[in-house]
Coordinates of C-alpha atoms and ligand atoms in Angstrom, one line a residue:
X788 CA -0.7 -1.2 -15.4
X789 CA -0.4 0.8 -12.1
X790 CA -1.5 0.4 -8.3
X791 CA -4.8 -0.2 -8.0
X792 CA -7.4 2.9 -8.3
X793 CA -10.7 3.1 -6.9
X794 CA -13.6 5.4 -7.3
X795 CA -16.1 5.5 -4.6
X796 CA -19.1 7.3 -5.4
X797 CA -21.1 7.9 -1.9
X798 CA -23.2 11.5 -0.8
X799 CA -22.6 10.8 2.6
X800 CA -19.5 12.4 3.8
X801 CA -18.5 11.1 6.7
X802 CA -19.2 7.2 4.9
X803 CA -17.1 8.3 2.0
X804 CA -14.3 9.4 4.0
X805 CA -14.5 6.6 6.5
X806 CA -14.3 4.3 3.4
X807 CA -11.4 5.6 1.2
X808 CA -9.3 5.9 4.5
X809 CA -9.6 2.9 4.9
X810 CA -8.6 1.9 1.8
X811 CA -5.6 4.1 1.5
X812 CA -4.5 2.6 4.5
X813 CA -3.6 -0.8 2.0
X814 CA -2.1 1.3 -0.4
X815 CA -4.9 1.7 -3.0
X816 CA -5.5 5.1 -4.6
X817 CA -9.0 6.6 -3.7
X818 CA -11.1 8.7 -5.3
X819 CA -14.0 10.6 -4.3
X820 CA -17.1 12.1 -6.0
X821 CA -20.7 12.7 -4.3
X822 CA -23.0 12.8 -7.5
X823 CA -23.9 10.4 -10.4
X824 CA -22.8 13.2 -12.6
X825 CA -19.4 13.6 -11.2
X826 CA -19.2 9.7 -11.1
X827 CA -20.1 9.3 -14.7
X828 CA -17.6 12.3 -15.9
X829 CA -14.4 10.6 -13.9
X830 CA -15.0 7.0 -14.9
X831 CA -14.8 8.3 -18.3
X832 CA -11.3 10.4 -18.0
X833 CA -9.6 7.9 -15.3
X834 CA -9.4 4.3 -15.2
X835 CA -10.2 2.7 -11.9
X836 CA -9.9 -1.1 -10.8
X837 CA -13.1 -0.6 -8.5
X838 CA -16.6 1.0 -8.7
X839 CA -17.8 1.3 -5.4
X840 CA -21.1 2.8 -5.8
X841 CA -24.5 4.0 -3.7
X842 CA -27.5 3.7 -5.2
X843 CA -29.3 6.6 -3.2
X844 CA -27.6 9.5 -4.9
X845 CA -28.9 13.2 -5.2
X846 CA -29.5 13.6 -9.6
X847 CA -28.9 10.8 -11.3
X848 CA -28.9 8.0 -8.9
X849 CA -26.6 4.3 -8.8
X850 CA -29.0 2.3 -10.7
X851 CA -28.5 4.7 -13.4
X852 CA -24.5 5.2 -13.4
X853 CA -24.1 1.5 -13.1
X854 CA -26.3 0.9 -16.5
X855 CA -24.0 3.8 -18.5
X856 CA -21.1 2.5 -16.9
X857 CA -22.1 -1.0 -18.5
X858 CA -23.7 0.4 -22.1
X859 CA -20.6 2.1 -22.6
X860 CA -18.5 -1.5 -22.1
X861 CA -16.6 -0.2 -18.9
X862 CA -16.2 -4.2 -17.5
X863 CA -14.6 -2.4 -13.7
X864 CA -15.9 -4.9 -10.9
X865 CA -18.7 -2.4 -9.0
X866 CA -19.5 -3.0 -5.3
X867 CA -23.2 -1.2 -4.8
X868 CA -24.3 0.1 -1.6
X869 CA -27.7 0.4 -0.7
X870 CA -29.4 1.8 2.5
X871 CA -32.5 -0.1 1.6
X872 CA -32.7 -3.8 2.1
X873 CA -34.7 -4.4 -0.6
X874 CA -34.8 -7.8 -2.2
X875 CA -35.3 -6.1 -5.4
X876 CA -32.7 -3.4 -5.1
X877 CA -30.2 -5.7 -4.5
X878 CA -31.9 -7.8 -7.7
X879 CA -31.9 -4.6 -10.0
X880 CA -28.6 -4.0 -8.9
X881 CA -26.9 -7.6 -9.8
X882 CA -29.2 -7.3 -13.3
X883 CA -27.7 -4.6 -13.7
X884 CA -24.1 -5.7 -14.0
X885 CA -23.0 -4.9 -10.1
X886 CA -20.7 -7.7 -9.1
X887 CA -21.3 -7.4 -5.1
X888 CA -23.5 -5.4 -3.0
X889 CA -23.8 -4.9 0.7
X890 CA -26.0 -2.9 3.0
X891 CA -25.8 -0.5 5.2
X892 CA -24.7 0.3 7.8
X893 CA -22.1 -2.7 7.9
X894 CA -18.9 -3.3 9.2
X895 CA -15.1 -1.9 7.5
X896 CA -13.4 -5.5 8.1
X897 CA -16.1 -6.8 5.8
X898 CA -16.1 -3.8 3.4
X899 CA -12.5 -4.4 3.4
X900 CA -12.5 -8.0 2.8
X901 CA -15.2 -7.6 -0.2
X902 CA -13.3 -5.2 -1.7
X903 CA -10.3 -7.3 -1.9
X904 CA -12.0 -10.1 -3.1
X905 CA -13.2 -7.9 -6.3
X906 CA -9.9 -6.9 -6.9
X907 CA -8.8 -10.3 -7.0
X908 CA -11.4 -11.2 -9.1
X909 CA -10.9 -8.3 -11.8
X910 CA -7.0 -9.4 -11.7
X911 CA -6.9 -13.1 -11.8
X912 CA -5.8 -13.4 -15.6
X913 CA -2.6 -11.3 -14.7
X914 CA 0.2 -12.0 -13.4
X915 CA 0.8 -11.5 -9.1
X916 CA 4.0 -11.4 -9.2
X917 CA 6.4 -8.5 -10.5
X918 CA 10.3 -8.7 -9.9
X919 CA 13.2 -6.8 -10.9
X920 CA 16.9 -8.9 -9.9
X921 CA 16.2 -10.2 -6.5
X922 CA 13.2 -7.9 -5.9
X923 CA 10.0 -9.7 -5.8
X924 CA 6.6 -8.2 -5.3
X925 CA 3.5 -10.4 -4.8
X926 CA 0.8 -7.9 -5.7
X927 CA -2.0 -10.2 -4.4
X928 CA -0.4 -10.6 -1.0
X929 CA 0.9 -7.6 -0.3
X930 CA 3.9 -8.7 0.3
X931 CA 7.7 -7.9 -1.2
X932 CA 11.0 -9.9 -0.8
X933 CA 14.5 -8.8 -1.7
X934 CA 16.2 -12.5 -2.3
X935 CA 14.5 -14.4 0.6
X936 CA 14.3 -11.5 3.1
X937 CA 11.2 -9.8 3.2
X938 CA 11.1 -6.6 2.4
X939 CA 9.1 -3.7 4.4
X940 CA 7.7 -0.8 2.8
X941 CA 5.1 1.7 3.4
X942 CA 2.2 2.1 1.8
X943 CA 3.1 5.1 -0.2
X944 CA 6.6 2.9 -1.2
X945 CA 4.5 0.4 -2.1
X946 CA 2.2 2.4 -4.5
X947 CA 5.8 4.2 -5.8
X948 CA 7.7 0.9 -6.4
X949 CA 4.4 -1.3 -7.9
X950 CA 4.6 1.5 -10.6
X951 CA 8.3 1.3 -11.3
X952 CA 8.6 -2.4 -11.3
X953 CA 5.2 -2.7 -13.7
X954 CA 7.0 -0.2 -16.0
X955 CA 10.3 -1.5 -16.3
X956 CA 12.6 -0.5 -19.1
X957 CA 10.3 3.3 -19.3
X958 CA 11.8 6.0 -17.9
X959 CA 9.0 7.5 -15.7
X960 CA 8.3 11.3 -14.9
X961 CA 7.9 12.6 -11.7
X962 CA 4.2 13.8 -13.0
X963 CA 3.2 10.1 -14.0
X964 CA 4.6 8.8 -10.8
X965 CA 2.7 11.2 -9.0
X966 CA -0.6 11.0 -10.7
X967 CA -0.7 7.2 -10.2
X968 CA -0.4 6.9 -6.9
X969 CA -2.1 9.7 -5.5
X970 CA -6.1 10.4 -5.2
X971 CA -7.3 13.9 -6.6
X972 CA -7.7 14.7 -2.8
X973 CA -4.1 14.6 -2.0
X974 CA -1.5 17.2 -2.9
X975 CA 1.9 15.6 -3.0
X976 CA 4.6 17.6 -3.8
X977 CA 7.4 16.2 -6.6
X978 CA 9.8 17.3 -4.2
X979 CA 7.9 14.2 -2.0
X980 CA 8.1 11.6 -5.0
X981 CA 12.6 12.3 -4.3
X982 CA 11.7 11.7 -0.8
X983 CA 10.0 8.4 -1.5
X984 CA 12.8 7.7 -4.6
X985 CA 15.5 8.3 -1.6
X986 CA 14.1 5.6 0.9
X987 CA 13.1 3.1 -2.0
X988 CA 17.4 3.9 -2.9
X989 CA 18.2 3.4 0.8
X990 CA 16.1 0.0 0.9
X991 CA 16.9 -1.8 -2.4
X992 CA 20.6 -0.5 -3.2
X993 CA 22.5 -2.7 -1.4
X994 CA 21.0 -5.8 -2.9
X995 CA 21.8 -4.8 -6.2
X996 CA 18.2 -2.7 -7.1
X997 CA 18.9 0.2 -8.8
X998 CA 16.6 3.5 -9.8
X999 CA 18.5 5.7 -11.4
X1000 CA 17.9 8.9 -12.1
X1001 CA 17.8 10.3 -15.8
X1002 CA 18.3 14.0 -15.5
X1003 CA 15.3 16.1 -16.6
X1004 CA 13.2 12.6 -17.6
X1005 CA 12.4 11.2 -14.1
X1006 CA 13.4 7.7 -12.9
X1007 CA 14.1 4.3 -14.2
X1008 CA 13.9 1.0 -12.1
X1009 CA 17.4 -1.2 -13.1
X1010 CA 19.2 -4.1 -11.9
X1011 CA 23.0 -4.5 -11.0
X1012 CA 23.8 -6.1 -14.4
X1013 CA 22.0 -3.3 -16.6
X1014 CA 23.0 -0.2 -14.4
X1015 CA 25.0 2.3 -15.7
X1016 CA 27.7 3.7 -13.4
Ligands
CA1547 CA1 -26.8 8.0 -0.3

């Protein structure tokens, strides 16, 4: 498992990039594409924890990406969108196999909130909770502890320390770390991902969290007792 990754599939720009900001801000990588096509071609190479779709969409249009999506067993909770408030859009869209829909134009808090509840729902059967020593991350709250101290991190440490701690024991290339947590749109450099490494040191070495470095692999997340001097 890594951080959460969401697709939002929307033609109008300044919607599409008013909605994955604001899901970045939470930590969540974001993806954009503006046509059923595109949408179609990335669910199929990229696995995302969120679908969030418009119907009205130049080509082929939401309707139809949602019922491929479904034929081909893709089970990803999918938030439509729809600029008509249509009784039977919405209908279509919940036969269909959407899970939620909402109309526009509406407001972020409750795009936000909706959004999280689908996550939620598409998560339930796995575990919240992820620890390494006295590191514990509650992945449903949002919120990290080092023993009983709680433990601040930034988004991107967030996104950087969720992967670690999901793949303990792996030793994990700067590549996979960066291709988790960053959207297509971003360029982060791997000399960022030693930036991030050094502040996630700075912040979990003195309670006895270690990520060591393995020399031309990438980085493994270790407590006191298995780290190697
Ligand atoms: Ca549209």
């Amino acid at each position: 498992m890594k951080s959460m990754r969401i697709l939002i599939v929307e033609d109008d720009e300044l919607l599409a990039a008013g909605l994955a900001r604001a899901l970045a801000t939470p930590g969540y990588a974001v993806d954009r594409v503006s046509t059923g096509e595109k949408a179609l071609l990335a669910l199929g190479i990229e696995h995302y924890d969120l679908l969030v779709l418009d119907i009205g969409l130049p080509g082929i249009d939401g309707f139809s990406v949602l019922r491929r999506a479904r034929e081909r067993g893709q089970t990803l909770p999918v938030l439509i969108l729809t600029a008509r408030d249509a009784v039977s859009d919405r209908v279509r869209g919940l036969d269909l196999g959407a899970d939620d829909y909402m109309t526009k134009p509406f407001a972020l808090g409750e795009f936000e909130a909706r959004v999280r509840a689908l996550l939620r729902r598409g998560h339930h059967a796995q575990s919240a909770q992820l620890s390494c020593g006295v590191l514990l991350m509650d992945t449903l709250a949002h919120r990290a502890w080092l023993a009983d101290s709680p433990l601040n991190l930034t988004a991107r440490e967030w996104s950087v320390l969720e992967y670690l701690l999901m793949r303990q024991g792996q030793v994990l290339s700067k590549d996979k770390i960066m291709q988790a947590v960053c959207s297509w749109d971003e360029e982060i450099s791997p000399n960022a991902v030693e930036v991030y490494m050094s502040r996630l040191r700075a912040k979990l070495e003195p309670a006895g969290v270690y990520v060591r470095t393995v020399r031309g692999f990438g980085y493994l997340l270790e407590e006191a007792g298995n780290a190697q001097p």
